[in-house]
XYZ file of C-alpha atoms in Angstrom:
537
model
C 0.000 0.000 0.000
C 2.912 2.288 0.719
C 4.359 1.656 -2.682
C 1.014 2.350 -4.266
C 0.803 5.702 -2.542
C 4.305 6.505 -3.665
C 3.454 5.788 -7.262
C 0.229 7.682 -7.038
C 2.152 10.772 -5.989
C 4.745 10.354 -8.676
C 2.136 9.637 -11.313
C 0.548 13.016 -10.805
C 2.478 15.646 -12.792
C 0.763 18.492 -10.997
C 2.333 17.456 -7.647
C 5.852 16.815 -8.934
C 6.338 19.761 -11.290
C 5.000 23.269 -11.064
C 3.423 24.226 -14.375
C 1.780 27.384 -15.546
C -0.591 26.300 -18.274
C 1.864 25.831 -21.229
C 5.141 26.109 -19.229
C 6.961 23.958 -16.715
C 9.608 25.025 -14.197
C 13.022 23.356 -13.998
C 13.946 22.034 -10.541
C 17.655 22.731 -11.118
C 17.716 26.368 -12.283
C 14.012 27.414 -11.826
C 13.696 28.473 -15.464
C 10.308 28.205 -17.181
C 10.299 26.097 -20.341
C 7.628 25.371 -22.902
C 5.403 22.323 -22.431
C 6.701 20.684 -25.625
C 10.350 20.897 -24.492
C 11.475 17.834 -22.542
C 14.782 19.280 -21.290
C 15.651 22.614 -19.730
C 17.012 25.049 -22.279
C 19.323 26.612 -19.691
C 20.978 23.695 -17.881
C 19.911 20.719 -20.022
C 18.322 18.846 -17.102
C 15.534 16.445 -18.009
C 11.998 17.467 -17.108
C 11.162 14.267 -15.212
C 14.541 13.454 -13.661
C 17.681 11.641 -14.778
C 16.157 8.895 -16.840
C 12.517 9.817 -17.527
C 11.284 8.586 -20.856
C 8.515 10.149 -22.913
C 5.562 8.052 -23.978
C 6.117 8.472 -27.699
C 9.592 6.879 -27.417
C 8.436 4.110 -25.106
C 5.907 2.930 -27.670
C 8.763 2.080 -30.009
C 11.002 0.436 -27.377
C 9.497 -2.962 -26.622
C 12.624 -4.383 -25.039
C 12.830 -1.501 -22.603
C 9.146 -1.927 -21.731
C 9.667 -5.542 -20.774
C 12.737 -4.806 -18.632
C 11.204 -1.828 -16.873
C 7.830 -3.500 -16.232
C 9.473 -6.572 -14.738
C 11.285 -4.394 -12.215
C 8.262 -2.271 -11.426
C 6.020 -5.296 -10.855
C 8.478 -6.502 -8.201
C 8.106 -3.205 -6.334
C 4.330 -2.821 -6.494
C 1.665 -5.181 -5.216
C -0.381 -6.944 -7.851
C -3.649 -5.798 -6.246
C -2.698 -2.157 -6.351
C -1.054 -2.016 -9.776
C -1.938 1.098 -11.687
C -2.548 1.204 -15.436
C 0.527 0.483 -17.520
C 0.415 3.780 -19.365
C 0.479 5.748 -16.066
C 3.289 3.675 -14.565
C 5.561 3.887 -17.590
C 4.969 7.580 -18.131
C 6.871 8.662 -14.979
C 9.606 6.848 -13.116
C 11.143 7.794 -9.782
C 14.842 7.916 -9.034
C 14.502 5.134 -6.434
C 13.043 2.822 -9.055
C 15.958 3.585 -11.389
C 18.495 2.827 -8.662
C 16.811 -0.533 -8.065
C 17.791 -1.595 -11.587
C 21.032 -3.507 -11.890
C 23.979 -2.089 -13.784
C 23.549 -4.713 -16.501
C 19.939 -3.703 -17.015
C 20.921 -0.039 -17.239
C 23.530 -0.759 -19.900
C 21.056 -2.945 -21.783
C 18.533 -0.120 -21.688
C 21.098 2.461 -22.860
C 22.272 0.323 -25.767
C 18.677 -0.368 -26.790
C 17.688 3.243 -26.433
C 20.809 4.409 -28.293
C 20.225 1.980 -31.132
C 16.741 3.367 -31.475
C 18.075 6.933 -31.580
C 20.453 5.984 -34.367
C 17.733 4.555 -36.558
C 15.088 7.220 -36.029
C 14.815 10.141 -38.414
C 16.736 13.223 -37.342
C 14.849 16.463 -37.034
C 15.979 19.698 -38.605
C 16.794 21.180 -35.203
C 19.623 18.658 -34.536
C 23.114 20.159 -34.694
C 26.464 18.435 -35.160
C 29.295 18.339 -32.639
C 32.592 16.930 -33.896
C 34.661 14.515 -31.811
C 38.444 14.500 -32.130
C 41.227 12.366 -30.628
C 39.112 9.221 -30.791
C 41.198 6.345 -29.362
C 42.405 3.706 -31.777
C 43.911 1.156 -29.371
C 40.642 -0.399 -28.216
C 39.510 -3.991 -28.382
C 35.929 -3.177 -29.362
C 34.350 -1.775 -32.478
C 33.255 1.797 -33.176
C 29.677 1.100 -32.066
C 30.834 0.079 -28.597
C 32.967 3.210 -28.395
C 29.946 5.329 -29.306
C 27.948 3.602 -26.534
C 30.663 4.453 -24.004
C 30.571 8.123 -24.989
C 26.778 8.123 -24.812
C 26.745 6.566 -21.327
C 29.385 8.980 -20.036
C 27.518 12.044 -21.285
C 24.233 10.814 -19.872
C 25.518 9.844 -16.421
C 27.887 12.773 -15.874
C 26.292 15.706 -17.701
C 22.695 14.498 -18.271
C 23.102 15.004 -22.032
C 21.281 12.630 -24.388
C 22.807 12.813 -27.893
C 20.528 11.893 -30.753
C 23.233 10.066 -32.680
C 26.943 9.307 -32.286
C 29.245 7.987 -34.989
C 32.888 7.116 -34.269
C 35.633 6.331 -36.768
C 38.636 5.058 -34.845
C 40.681 4.582 -38.001
C 40.445 8.329 -38.630
C 40.651 9.257 -34.926
C 37.492 11.309 -35.391
C 33.730 11.184 -35.075
C 30.604 13.287 -34.708
C 27.355 13.349 -32.755
C 24.038 15.113 -33.088
C 22.407 17.049 -30.260
C 19.017 18.728 -30.071
C 19.932 22.418 -30.050
C 22.793 24.897 -30.163
C 22.780 25.439 -26.392
C 23.765 21.832 -25.769
C 26.375 22.147 -28.487
C 27.828 25.294 -26.887
C 27.908 23.539 -23.548
C 29.863 20.637 -25.006
C 32.252 22.766 -27.032
C 32.839 25.718 -24.686
C 32.212 24.372 -21.171
C 32.875 20.632 -21.161
C 35.397 20.573 -24.032
C 36.951 17.198 -23.109
C 35.966 13.996 -21.332
C 37.918 10.963 -20.161
C 36.793 7.515 -21.252
C 37.612 4.711 -18.818
C 38.668 1.956 -21.171
C 39.823 -1.464 -20.078
C 43.505 -0.858 -20.855
C 44.108 2.848 -20.309
C 41.984 6.002 -20.128
C 41.630 8.126 -23.244
C 40.876 11.823 -23.577
C 38.514 12.933 -26.350
C 37.579 16.484 -27.336
C 34.443 18.189 -28.637
C 34.844 20.774 -31.392
C 32.629 23.109 -33.342
C 34.446 22.441 -36.604
C 36.646 19.665 -37.854
C 39.210 19.884 -40.621
C 39.879 16.743 -42.590
C 42.493 16.406 -45.310
C 42.335 13.574 -47.815
C 45.263 12.446 -49.960
C 45.041 10.662 -53.273
C 48.260 8.910 -54.319
C 48.424 8.008 -57.992
C 51.060 5.477 -59.003
C 51.984 5.630 -62.680
C 53.686 2.308 -63.305
C 54.465 2.966 -66.973
C 56.632 6.020 -67.550
C 56.254 6.025 -71.324
C 52.472 5.884 -71.209
C 50.694 9.194 -70.697
C 47.678 8.917 -68.422
C 45.015 11.634 -68.477
C 44.455 12.449 -64.829
C 41.247 14.182 -63.706
C 41.349 17.897 -63.091
C 40.667 19.519 -59.743
C 37.189 20.735 -60.700
C 36.190 17.249 -61.791
C 37.384 15.808 -58.479
C 35.360 18.410 -56.563
C 32.175 17.636 -58.479
C 32.670 13.912 -58.043
C 33.304 14.360 -54.307
C 30.081 16.313 -53.798
C 28.085 13.817 -55.849
C 29.336 10.663 -54.111
C 29.505 11.859 -50.516
C 26.639 14.340 -50.720
C 28.788 16.894 -48.949
C 29.863 20.455 -49.244
C 32.648 21.739 -51.446
C 36.067 21.173 -49.837
C 38.192 24.152 -48.928
C 40.883 23.274 -51.439
C 41.839 20.619 -53.927
C 45.302 20.947 -55.350
C 48.401 19.005 -56.228
C 50.865 19.157 -53.365
C 54.273 17.842 -52.443
C 54.203 16.768 -48.820
C 56.016 14.287 -46.625
C 53.336 11.685 -45.965
C 54.477 9.636 -42.996
C 51.640 7.170 -43.491
C 52.905 6.276 -46.962
C 55.669 3.775 -46.299
C 57.705 2.594 -49.263
C 60.312 -0.022 -48.426
C 61.747 -0.628 -51.875
C 63.548 1.302 -54.567
C 61.129 1.781 -57.441
C 63.996 1.883 -59.953
C 65.587 -1.498 -59.240
C 62.583 -2.844 -57.245
C 64.873 -4.069 -54.469
C 64.404 -3.556 -50.750
C 65.814 -0.440 -49.103
C 68.070 -0.971 -46.104
C 69.412 1.539 -43.633
C 72.969 0.524 -44.461
C 72.497 1.279 -48.174
C 73.616 4.528 -49.743
C 70.243 6.211 -50.265
C 69.110 9.495 -51.738
C 65.857 11.154 -50.634
C 63.931 13.617 -52.786
C 61.934 16.568 -51.479
C 58.759 14.575 -52.177
C 59.941 12.014 -49.580
C 60.746 9.213 -52.013
C 63.903 7.189 -51.453
C 66.095 5.436 -53.996
C 69.455 3.774 -54.130
C 72.023 6.397 -54.983
C 73.629 4.197 -57.626
C 70.221 3.547 -59.252
C 69.403 7.237 -59.355
C 72.840 8.070 -60.757
C 72.578 5.375 -63.437
C 69.134 6.644 -64.420
C 70.513 10.158 -64.690
C 73.555 9.091 -66.724
C 71.830 6.647 -69.083
C 68.390 8.205 -69.592
C 69.140 11.812 -68.596
C 66.027 11.766 -66.405
C 66.061 14.181 -63.444
C 62.420 13.784 -62.364
C 61.322 11.600 -59.461
C 60.882 8.003 -60.582
C 57.888 7.524 -58.281
C 55.747 10.693 -58.572
C 57.528 12.279 -61.587
C 58.053 15.621 -59.915
C 60.249 17.759 -62.148
C 63.969 17.839 -61.269
C 63.331 16.195 -57.888
C 65.828 13.370 -58.291
C 68.419 15.547 -59.994
C 68.272 18.130 -57.210
C 68.559 15.416 -54.568
C 71.664 13.980 -56.220
C 73.186 17.445 -56.544
C 72.598 18.172 -52.863
C 74.065 14.827 -51.861
C 77.160 15.381 -53.967
C 77.476 18.917 -52.623
C 77.295 17.632 -49.076
C 80.029 15.127 -49.826
C 82.268 17.696 -51.536
C 85.445 18.265 -49.563
C 84.988 15.054 -47.592
C 86.250 11.522 -48.057
C 83.220 9.258 -47.802
C 85.368 6.333 -46.611
C 86.855 7.939 -43.497
C 84.317 10.823 -43.403
C 87.038 13.416 -42.827
C 87.812 16.547 -44.803
C 90.459 16.692 -47.483
C 92.217 19.427 -49.431
C 94.412 19.597 -52.483
C 97.570 19.243 -50.408
C 96.515 15.763 -49.310
C 97.252 12.596 -51.220
C 93.900 12.085 -52.939
C 92.460 10.212 -55.886
C 89.646 11.423 -58.133
C 87.541 8.828 -59.894
C 86.019 9.117 -63.338
C 82.655 9.736 -61.675
C 84.130 12.862 -59.984
C 84.281 11.398 -56.477
C 87.320 12.156 -54.326
C 88.914 9.958 -51.655
C 92.121 9.767 -49.677
C 94.499 7.420 -51.411
C 95.327 5.642 -48.169
C 91.599 5.097 -47.498
C 90.994 3.683 -50.965
C 94.073 1.447 -50.721
C 93.125 0.186 -47.252
C 89.597 -0.531 -48.455
C 91.004 -2.623 -51.277
C 93.500 -4.419 -49.014
C 91.000 -5.322 -46.296
C 87.804 -5.921 -48.236
C 88.982 -6.403 -51.788
C 86.570 -3.687 -52.957
C 87.605 -1.920 -56.143
C 84.345 -0.149 -56.885
C 83.697 3.502 -56.087
C 82.662 3.856 -52.451
C 80.166 6.598 -53.312
C 78.374 5.425 -56.470
C 79.685 1.816 -56.532
C 80.940 2.000 -60.090
C 82.845 -1.215 -60.852
C 86.658 -1.245 -61.162
C 86.918 2.520 -60.989
C 89.270 2.776 -58.028
C 91.350 -0.099 -59.366
C 92.176 1.875 -62.494
C 92.954 5.054 -60.583
C 95.207 3.306 -58.066
C 97.147 1.599 -60.862
C 97.874 4.916 -62.585
C 99.080 6.857 -59.517
C 97.765 10.170 -60.819
C 98.252 12.139 -57.607
C 101.324 13.881 -56.226
C 102.821 11.913 -53.344
C 102.109 8.296 -52.490
C 104.003 6.172 -50.032
C 105.942 3.222 -51.358
C 103.715 0.130 -51.324
C 104.635 -2.601 -48.887
C 105.178 -6.190 -49.988
C 103.108 -7.615 -47.143
C 99.754 -7.150 -48.825
C 99.340 -9.475 -51.769
C 96.199 -7.674 -52.967
C 97.946 -4.298 -53.390
C 97.751 -3.054 -56.955
C 101.137 -2.589 -58.632
C 101.365 0.573 -60.729
C 101.897 0.228 -64.434
C 105.550 0.625 -65.426
C 104.673 2.431 -68.649
C 102.729 5.124 -66.818
C 104.660 8.157 -65.591
C 104.560 8.075 -61.814
C 105.401 10.785 -59.345
C 104.919 8.409 -56.451
C 108.036 6.313 -56.909
C 110.622 6.871 -54.245
C 113.488 6.847 -56.711
C 111.862 9.524 -58.873
C 110.760 11.816 -56.076
C 113.873 14.041 -56.098
C 113.893 14.334 -59.871
C 110.231 15.320 -59.992
C 110.655 17.868 -57.240
C 113.368 19.645 -59.225
C 111.049 20.079 -62.198
C 108.119 21.279 -60.095
C 107.304 24.976 -60.183
C 106.331 27.171 -57.273
C 103.352 29.511 -57.342
C 104.177 33.203 -56.800
C 100.827 33.806 -55.131
C 100.572 31.074 -52.468
C 104.065 29.456 -52.706
C 102.467 26.105 -53.477
C 104.404 23.407 -55.355
C 102.898 22.154 -58.604
C 103.741 19.589 -61.247
C 105.409 20.734 -64.482
C 102.393 19.636 -66.541
C 99.951 21.855 -64.646
C 99.416 25.336 -66.044
C 97.568 26.651 -62.996
C 98.252 26.368 -59.303
C 96.164 23.573 -57.789
C 95.913 25.514 -54.508
C 94.867 29.015 -55.572
C 94.277 28.668 -59.332
C 96.844 31.305 -60.357
C 98.214 30.749 -63.908
C 101.829 29.680 -64.148
C 102.709 32.179 -66.892
C 100.987 35.557 -66.700
C 101.116 37.403 -70.026
C 101.669 41.157 -69.454
C 100.134 43.812 -71.665
C 102.017 45.268 -74.686
C 102.515 48.766 -73.185
C 103.911 47.186 -70.054
C 106.364 45.104 -72.110
C 107.537 48.123 -74.120
C 107.915 50.228 -71.011
C 109.898 47.484 -69.294
C 112.222 47.122 -72.278
C 112.744 50.902 -72.466
C 113.461 51.146 -68.753
C 115.990 48.338 -69.021
C 117.779 50.058 -71.922
C 117.952 53.451 -70.253
C 119.107 51.923 -66.991
C 121.937 50.132 -68.796
C 123.077 53.336 -70.555
C 122.879 55.285 -67.327
C 125.022 52.759 -65.556
C 127.648 52.982 -68.301
C 127.762 56.790 -68.142
C 127.957 56.917 -64.375
C 130.679 54.282 -64.277
C 132.799 56.203 -66.812
C 132.399 59.508 -64.958
C 132.990 58.101 -61.482
C 136.219 59.433 -59.958
C 138.609 56.882 -58.570
C 138.851 56.737 -54.815
C 142.587 57.470 -54.652
C 142.602 60.311 -57.237
C 141.361 63.240 -55.147
C 142.775 66.091 -57.289
C 141.069 65.070 -60.554
C 138.021 67.282 -61.189
C 134.710 65.600 -61.274
C 132.886 65.982 -64.558
C 129.365 67.142 -64.561
C 127.010 64.237 -64.372
C 123.696 64.036 -66.072
C 121.045 64.602 -63.463
C 118.223 62.140 -63.151
C 117.898 58.440 -63.481
C 116.848 58.593 -67.189
C 118.645 61.461 -69.019
C 117.389 60.341 -72.423
C 113.880 61.285 -71.368
C 115.000 64.902 -70.880
C 116.684 64.913 -74.286
C 113.609 63.531 -75.920
C 111.504 66.148 -74.213
C 113.774 68.954 -75.448
C 113.759 67.528 -78.957
C 109.989 67.378 -78.959
C 109.819 70.985 -77.790
C 112.232 72.068 -80.517
C 110.199 70.277 -83.163
C 106.993 71.887 -81.954
C 108.577 75.346 -82.012
C 109.916 74.754 -85.508
C 106.503 73.702 -86.755
C 104.937 76.741 -85.113
C 107.475 79.112 -86.688
C 106.954 77.568 -90.126
C 103.204 77.916 -89.751
C 103.542 81.573 -88.740
C 105.799 82.298 -91.699
C 103.380 80.685 -94.118
C 100.544 82.649 -92.582
C 102.363 85.941 -92.865
C 103.339 85.267 -96.467
C 99.811 84.343 -97.426
C 98.405 87.417 -95.704
C 100.820 89.783 -97.406
C 100.100 88.325 -100.830
C 96.382 88.466 -100.213
C 96.510 92.100 -99.096
C 98.672 93.041 -102.094
C 96.261 91.446 -104.552
C 93.290 93.193 -103.000
C 95.006 96.574 -103.080
C 95.986 96.061 -106.711
C 92.432 95.278 -107.734
C 91.152 98.247 -105.792
C 93.514 100.602 -107.599
C 92.361 99.299 -110.978
C 88.774 99.947 -110.105
C 89.523 103.498 -109.045
C 91.474 104.301 -112.184
């Protein structure tokens, strides 16, 4: 009888909730809401408590009806049972607590599955979920149920629909109005999901940016494939996914960490960390020797994988530039004063490093590009300046060719040093065959200009004559009474004589010109006066 009275009080809406005709007052914040609204617009609290269900939803939830009725019939006497419609319409908090945890989860999953299948109203708004955990043992539907239960128990928020995509680490849910959305995005922001292994933090956002990549692999280089344009991709995207126009659709060059390529697309062999690799700016890796062979044989500088222009050529140039001035065997710097060897592929090494590599490993290929027998030829020719005498202990050491001129032989070292020439600029020693200094690049023979040569010759001649004159006019040391002849002043007396001669010539020309002018003037005046006299007479 006591239970019957309790349900009779709860069944009466007028006693539990204060209503004013078409409005009802929220027990949490005392805000009046319209009769048709089932949750408070201010705080989001349900009208009838934590888990009150409206009659129109209950009609479509048969499983929930059976579970709830079985629990209610245990609480109420069979003689005082009220009509089913009145009992199901309102449910007290004590009755909800009497349900087991398994029944609550069964109800939530059933209720949530119904909310996913029902038609969404126009008033529903979308809230995006980011940082969705991926390391879970269950599927996306179970993850959505966990989020739904957490929001309902902690914040009394009942989402209409939740979709999770753990592979994309994203999801979305629909709520009834913008106030609930603002509460999730601005106030709650994040929640912690208690998973079996470790807790995960997810976030609620107003917007969500998603970038999609399309990787096109052109297996045949010689075959031109007509790729779709950006506008065509946009139209196709909108048509298939029934979505809005993306912010951008363009061809990009980006390092995609998710795109893992473990083989060289040129030779189709596996890439290892110990291999000599070259990486393009489009994040594609190749064997350096494969890329160099492709460049030498086919003159192709584009990326072999995505065909970006000059990508592979630029990568090889940067790699060679990084290795310039450094021996790739010992990874130490070298200069032109060191004993070095230069291969036909323009790679430079210390001679001792190349020789030790051949002695220990028997490797004769280029250490940088692995060209076969390149170092063997260079070591046999001894093309560099100073090389130590080879020891007889190593049987694999390459003996230089006797017909090739060698500057590395001990017996020829002194002879070669005598014929070497020294640079005037940096004092570096160079071979007789070189025309420029290998240290500073200064030419061995600098050709002076013609005026400089003539001036030098003239200065030499005048200096010689001056020395002869001064030596003839110099008074002996012991002859003090002999008068000293007048010496020609100046270092170059011929210059003074030439100057005087030039002045004399100029004066002579001027005098001749004046005489001609005077003669012409006198004759002209005489002729004019003669004609004038004739006219008068």
